[in-house]
XYZ file of C-alpha atoms in Angstrom:
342
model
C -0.904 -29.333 -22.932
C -2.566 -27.727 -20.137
C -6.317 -26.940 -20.796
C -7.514 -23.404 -19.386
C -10.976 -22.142 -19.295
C -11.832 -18.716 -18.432
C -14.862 -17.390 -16.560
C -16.459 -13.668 -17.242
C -15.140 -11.928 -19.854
C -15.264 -8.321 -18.896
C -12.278 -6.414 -17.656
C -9.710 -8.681 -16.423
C -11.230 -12.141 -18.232
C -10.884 -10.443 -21.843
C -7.159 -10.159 -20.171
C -6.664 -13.856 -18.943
C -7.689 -15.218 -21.951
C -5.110 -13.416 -23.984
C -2.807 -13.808 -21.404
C -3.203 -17.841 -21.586
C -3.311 -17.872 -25.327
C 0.363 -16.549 -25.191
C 1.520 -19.810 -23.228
C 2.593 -21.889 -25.866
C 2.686 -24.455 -22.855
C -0.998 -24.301 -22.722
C -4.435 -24.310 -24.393
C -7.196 -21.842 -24.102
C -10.547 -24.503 -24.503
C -13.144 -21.299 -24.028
C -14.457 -18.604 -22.319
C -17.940 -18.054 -20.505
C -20.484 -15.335 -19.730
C -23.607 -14.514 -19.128
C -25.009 -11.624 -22.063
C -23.958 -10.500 -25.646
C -21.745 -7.454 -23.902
C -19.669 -5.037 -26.005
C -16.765 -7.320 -24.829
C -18.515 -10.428 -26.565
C -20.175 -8.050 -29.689
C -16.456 -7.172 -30.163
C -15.165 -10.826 -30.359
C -17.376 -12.090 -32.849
C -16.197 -9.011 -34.927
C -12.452 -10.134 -34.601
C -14.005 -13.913 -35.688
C -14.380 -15.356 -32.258
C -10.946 -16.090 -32.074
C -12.129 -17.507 -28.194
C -14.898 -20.197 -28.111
C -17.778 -18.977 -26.522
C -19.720 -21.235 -24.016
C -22.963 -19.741 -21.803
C -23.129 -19.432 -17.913
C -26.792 -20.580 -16.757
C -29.752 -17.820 -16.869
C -27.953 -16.717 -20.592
C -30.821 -15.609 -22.585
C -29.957 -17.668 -26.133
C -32.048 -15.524 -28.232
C -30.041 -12.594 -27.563
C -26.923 -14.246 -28.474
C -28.555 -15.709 -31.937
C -30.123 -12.029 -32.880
C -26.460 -10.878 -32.539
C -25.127 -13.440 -34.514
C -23.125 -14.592 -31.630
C -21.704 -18.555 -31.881
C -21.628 -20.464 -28.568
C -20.400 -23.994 -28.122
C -22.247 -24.874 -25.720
C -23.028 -24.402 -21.613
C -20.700 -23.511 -18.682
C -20.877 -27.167 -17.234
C -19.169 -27.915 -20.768
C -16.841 -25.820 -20.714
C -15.594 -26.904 -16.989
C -15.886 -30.649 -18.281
C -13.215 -30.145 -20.872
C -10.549 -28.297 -18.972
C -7.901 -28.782 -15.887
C -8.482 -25.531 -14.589
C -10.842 -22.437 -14.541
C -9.617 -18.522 -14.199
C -12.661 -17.205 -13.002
C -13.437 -13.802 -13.303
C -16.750 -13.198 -12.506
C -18.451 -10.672 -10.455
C -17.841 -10.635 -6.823
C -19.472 -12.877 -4.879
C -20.290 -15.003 -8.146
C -17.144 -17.163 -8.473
C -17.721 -18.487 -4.808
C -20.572 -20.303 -6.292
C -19.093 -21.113 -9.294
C -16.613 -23.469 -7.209
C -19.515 -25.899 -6.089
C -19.543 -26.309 -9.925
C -15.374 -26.557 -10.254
C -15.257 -28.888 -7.101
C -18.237 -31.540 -8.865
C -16.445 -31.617 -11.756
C -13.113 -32.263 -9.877
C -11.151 -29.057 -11.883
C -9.177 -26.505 -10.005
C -9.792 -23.256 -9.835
C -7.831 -19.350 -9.814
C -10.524 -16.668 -8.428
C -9.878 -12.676 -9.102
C -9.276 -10.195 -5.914
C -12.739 -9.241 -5.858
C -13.710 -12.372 -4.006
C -13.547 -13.222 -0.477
C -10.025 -15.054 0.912
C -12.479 -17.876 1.926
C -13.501 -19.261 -1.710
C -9.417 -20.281 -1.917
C -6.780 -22.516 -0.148
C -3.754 -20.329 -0.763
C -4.124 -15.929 -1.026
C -1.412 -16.541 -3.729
C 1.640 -14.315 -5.493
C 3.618 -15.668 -8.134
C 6.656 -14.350 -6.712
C 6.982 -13.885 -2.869
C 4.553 -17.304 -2.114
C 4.667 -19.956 -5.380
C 5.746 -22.730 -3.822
C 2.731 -22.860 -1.349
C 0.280 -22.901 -4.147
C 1.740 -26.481 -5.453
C -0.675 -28.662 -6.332
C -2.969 -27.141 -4.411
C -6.865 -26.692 -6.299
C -8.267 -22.983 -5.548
C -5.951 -20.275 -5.537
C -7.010 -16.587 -5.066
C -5.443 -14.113 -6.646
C -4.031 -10.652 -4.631
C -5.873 -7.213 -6.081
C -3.989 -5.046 -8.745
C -2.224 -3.091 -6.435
C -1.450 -5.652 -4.201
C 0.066 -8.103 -6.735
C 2.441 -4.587 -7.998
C 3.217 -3.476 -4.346
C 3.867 -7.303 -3.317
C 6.585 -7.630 -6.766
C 8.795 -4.881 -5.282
C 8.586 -5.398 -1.952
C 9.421 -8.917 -2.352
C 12.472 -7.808 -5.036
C 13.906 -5.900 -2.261
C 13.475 -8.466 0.266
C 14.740 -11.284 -1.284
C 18.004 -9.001 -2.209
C 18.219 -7.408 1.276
C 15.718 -8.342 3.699
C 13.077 -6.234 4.472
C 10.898 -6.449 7.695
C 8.932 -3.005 7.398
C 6.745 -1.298 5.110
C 4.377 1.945 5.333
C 3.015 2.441 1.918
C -0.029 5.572 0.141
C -2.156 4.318 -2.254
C -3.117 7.090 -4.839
C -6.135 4.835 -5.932
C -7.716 5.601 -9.382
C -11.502 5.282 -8.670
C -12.688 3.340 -11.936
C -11.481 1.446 -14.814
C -11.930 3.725 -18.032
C -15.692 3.363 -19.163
C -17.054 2.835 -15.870
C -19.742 5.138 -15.907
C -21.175 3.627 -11.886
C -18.360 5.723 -10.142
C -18.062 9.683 -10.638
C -16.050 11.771 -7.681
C -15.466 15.219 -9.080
C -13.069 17.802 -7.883
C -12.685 15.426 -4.835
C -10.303 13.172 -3.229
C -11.673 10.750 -0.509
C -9.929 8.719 2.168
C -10.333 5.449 3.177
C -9.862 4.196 6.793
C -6.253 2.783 7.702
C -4.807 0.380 7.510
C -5.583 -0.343 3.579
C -6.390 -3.823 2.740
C -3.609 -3.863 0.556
C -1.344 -3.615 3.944
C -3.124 -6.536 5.718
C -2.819 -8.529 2.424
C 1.031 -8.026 2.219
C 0.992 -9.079 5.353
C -0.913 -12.430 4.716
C 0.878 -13.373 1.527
C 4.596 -12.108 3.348
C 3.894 -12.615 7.489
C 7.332 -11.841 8.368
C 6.819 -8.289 7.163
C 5.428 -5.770 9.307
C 2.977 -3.611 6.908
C 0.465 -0.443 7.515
C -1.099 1.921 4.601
C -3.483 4.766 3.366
C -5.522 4.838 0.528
C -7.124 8.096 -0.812
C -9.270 7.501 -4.176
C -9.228 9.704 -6.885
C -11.313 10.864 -9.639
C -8.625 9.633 -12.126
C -9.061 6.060 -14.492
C -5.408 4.991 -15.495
C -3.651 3.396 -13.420
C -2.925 3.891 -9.121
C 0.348 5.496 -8.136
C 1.839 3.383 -4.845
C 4.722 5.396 -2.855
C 6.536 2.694 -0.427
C 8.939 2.986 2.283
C 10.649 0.359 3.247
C 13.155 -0.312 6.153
C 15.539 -3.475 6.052
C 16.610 -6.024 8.750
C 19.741 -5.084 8.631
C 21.786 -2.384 7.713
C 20.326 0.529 5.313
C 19.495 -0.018 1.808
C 21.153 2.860 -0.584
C 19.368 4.399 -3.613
C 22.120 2.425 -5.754
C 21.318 -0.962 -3.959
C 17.712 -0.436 -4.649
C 18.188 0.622 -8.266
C 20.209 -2.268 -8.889
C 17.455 -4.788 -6.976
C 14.391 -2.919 -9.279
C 16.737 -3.093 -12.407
C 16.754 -7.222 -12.422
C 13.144 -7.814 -12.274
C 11.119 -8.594 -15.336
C 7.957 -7.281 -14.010
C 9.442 -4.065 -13.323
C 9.857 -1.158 -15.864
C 12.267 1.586 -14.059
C 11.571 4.649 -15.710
C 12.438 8.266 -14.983
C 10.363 11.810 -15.649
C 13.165 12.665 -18.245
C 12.535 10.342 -20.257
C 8.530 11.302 -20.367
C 6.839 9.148 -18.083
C 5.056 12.210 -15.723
C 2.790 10.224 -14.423
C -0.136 7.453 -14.699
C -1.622 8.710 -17.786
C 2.114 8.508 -19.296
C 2.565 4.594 -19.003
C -1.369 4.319 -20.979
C -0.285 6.743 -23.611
C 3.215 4.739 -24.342
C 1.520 1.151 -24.252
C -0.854 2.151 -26.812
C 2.523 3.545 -28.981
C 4.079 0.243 -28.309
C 0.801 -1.159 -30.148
C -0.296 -3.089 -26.467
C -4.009 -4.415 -26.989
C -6.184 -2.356 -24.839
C -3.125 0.294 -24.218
C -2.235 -2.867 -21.254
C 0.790 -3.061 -19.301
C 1.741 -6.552 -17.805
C 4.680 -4.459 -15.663
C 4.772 -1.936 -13.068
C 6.213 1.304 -13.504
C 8.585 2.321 -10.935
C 10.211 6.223 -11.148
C 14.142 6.062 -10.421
C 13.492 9.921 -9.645
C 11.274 8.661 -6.631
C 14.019 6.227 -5.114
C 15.489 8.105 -1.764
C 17.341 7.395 1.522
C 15.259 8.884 4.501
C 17.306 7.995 7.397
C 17.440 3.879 7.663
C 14.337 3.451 5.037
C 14.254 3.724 1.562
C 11.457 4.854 -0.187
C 10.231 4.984 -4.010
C 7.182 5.303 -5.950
C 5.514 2.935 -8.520
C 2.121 2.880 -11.238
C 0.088 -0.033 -11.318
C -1.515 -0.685 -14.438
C -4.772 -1.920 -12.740
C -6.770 -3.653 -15.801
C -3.571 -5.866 -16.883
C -0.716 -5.613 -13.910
C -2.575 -9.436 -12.367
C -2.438 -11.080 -15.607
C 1.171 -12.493 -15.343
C 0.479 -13.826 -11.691
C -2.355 -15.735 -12.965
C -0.483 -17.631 -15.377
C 1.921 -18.145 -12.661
C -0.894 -19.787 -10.367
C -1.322 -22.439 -13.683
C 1.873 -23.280 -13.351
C 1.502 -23.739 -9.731
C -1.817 -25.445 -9.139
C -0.864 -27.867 -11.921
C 3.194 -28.310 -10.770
C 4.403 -27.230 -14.568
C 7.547 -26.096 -12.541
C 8.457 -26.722 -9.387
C 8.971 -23.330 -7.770
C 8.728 -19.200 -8.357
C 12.077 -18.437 -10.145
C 11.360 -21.193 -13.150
C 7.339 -20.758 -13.040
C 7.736 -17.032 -13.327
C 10.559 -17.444 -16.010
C 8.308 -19.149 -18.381
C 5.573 -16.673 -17.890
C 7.687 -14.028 -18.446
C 9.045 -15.875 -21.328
C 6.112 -16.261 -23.110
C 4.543 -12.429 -22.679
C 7.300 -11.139 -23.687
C 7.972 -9.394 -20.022
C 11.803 -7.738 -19.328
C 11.841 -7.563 -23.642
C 12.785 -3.399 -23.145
C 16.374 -4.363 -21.786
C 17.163 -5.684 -24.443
């Protein structure tokens, strides 16, 4: 049994540590942080189902006058596992890996660090097999990871050499109070970073992009046009392409699904913890033919979408399985992704 450790538990490290206590193929030993947070108030009210450990500069006393129960320090917590998800704020996890590379454990950092702090800029789909054994990965950003699952589903069906994509970026994660545009939209330079990372994960794919934020906290809308190698994909050949993938919800505006705030609302019906979404949306309204391209548009869930690619890096960094179509299968298996076909 694989031993995982996971540190920060804010946003997306309350998410990797449910996400690796789903993997019956592997064990969650504890998560670490730095304060009693509303994140960490609201796990000792569920019973600390997570073992707590505490990063150094914790101040104990707050943690005790809470009634929080640790285990023990961060340097016990990397001592006991094989590899550490680490989540912490930017900038943090690159010092974090002095610690990871002492203790001789490997290591999975979040977007929000530098390319640098990793050996392999890593996708679960479109570049396992390069993160093999290999002991830092880094993971792509939300809407890089979504964008980088259906370009690569087209491209491995059809071959695609050419992308152009818009970003519709939501500007905070709901309860972020440090952000507030109002009645505004602003633009970022271009390229996006999201283009130049497509391009690093998938180099044989010529990518550009805009990103305008906006004053929205559900989820980023991604419109994509894509040109093939050869020939002309059809609406019908991408439908059928989108259709197979596990990762992939095709939806349509029929059906109810208007927009970002539609996919929230309906994973809090389905009874998803923290309303999450491990799959991209993708509109079968927004599929067309524009000359030689096809184009389509797709939501990315930004708080949850990078969970299953994590658990795919595990797999890789430890060789569980031996490349993307089984190491993706189990971690699709085991959160329960591509159960709505059914």
């Amino acid at each position: 049994m694989v031993k995982v450790g996971v540190a920060g538990y804010g946003v997306i490290g309350q998410r990797l540590a449910d996400g690796v206590a789903l993997q019956k193929d592997m064990e969650l030993v504890g998560i670490a942080d730095l304060a009693p947070t509303l994140s960490i108030k609201a796990l000792r009210e569920k019973g600390m189902p997570y073992d707590l450990y505490l990063v150094e500069g914790a101040d104990k006393s707050k943690f005790d006058a809470a009634g929080i129960p640790y285990k023990g320090s961060f340097q016990d917590l990397i001592g006991k596992v094989d590899i550490m998800l680490d989540s912490s704020p930017g900038g943090v996890g690159a010092k974090n890996k002095e610690l990871y590379a002492k203790a001789g454990v490997k290591a999975i950092f979040q977007g929000g660090e530098k390319n640098s702090v990793a050996d392999v800029f890593f996708h679960g789909y479109a570049n396992y097999e390069k993160g093999l054994g290999v002991n830092y990965l880094k993971l792509t950003s939300c809407n890089t990871t979504g964008l980088i699952r259906s370009v690569d589903c087209l491209d491995r069906k059809y071959g695609i050499d050419r992308v152009a994509i818009t970003i519709i970026r939501r500007v905070a994660d709901p309860g972020d109070y440090h952000r507030g545009l109002t009645n505004a939209l602003q633009m970022d330079k271009a390229p996006s970073h999201q283009a130049l990372d497509l391009m690093t994960i998938m180099p044989h794919i010529e990518a550009t992009g805009i990103l305008v934020h906006t004053p929205v906290t559900h989820g980023h809308i991604i419109t994509v046009v894509a040109h093939a190698k050869k020939g002309k994909i059809t609406k019908d050949m991408a439908l059928e392409a989108f259709k197979t993938h596990n990762r992939i919800r095709v939806v349509t505006i029929d059906e109810g699904f208007l927009g970002n705030a539609s996919f929230f609302r309906y994973a809090r019906d389905l009874g998803n913890p923290r309303g999450d979404m491990y799959e991209i949306g993708l509109w079968e309204d927004s599929i067309v033919e524009s000359g030689d391209n096809i184009m389509y548009a797709i939501n990315i869930p930004q708080e949850s979408v990078t969970i299953p690619e994590t658990m795919d890096g595990i797999r890789a960094s430890l060789k569980m399985q031996p490349d993307s179509a089984t190491g993706t299968a189990e971690t699709n298996k085991y959160l329960g992704l591509g159960k709505w076909k059914k």
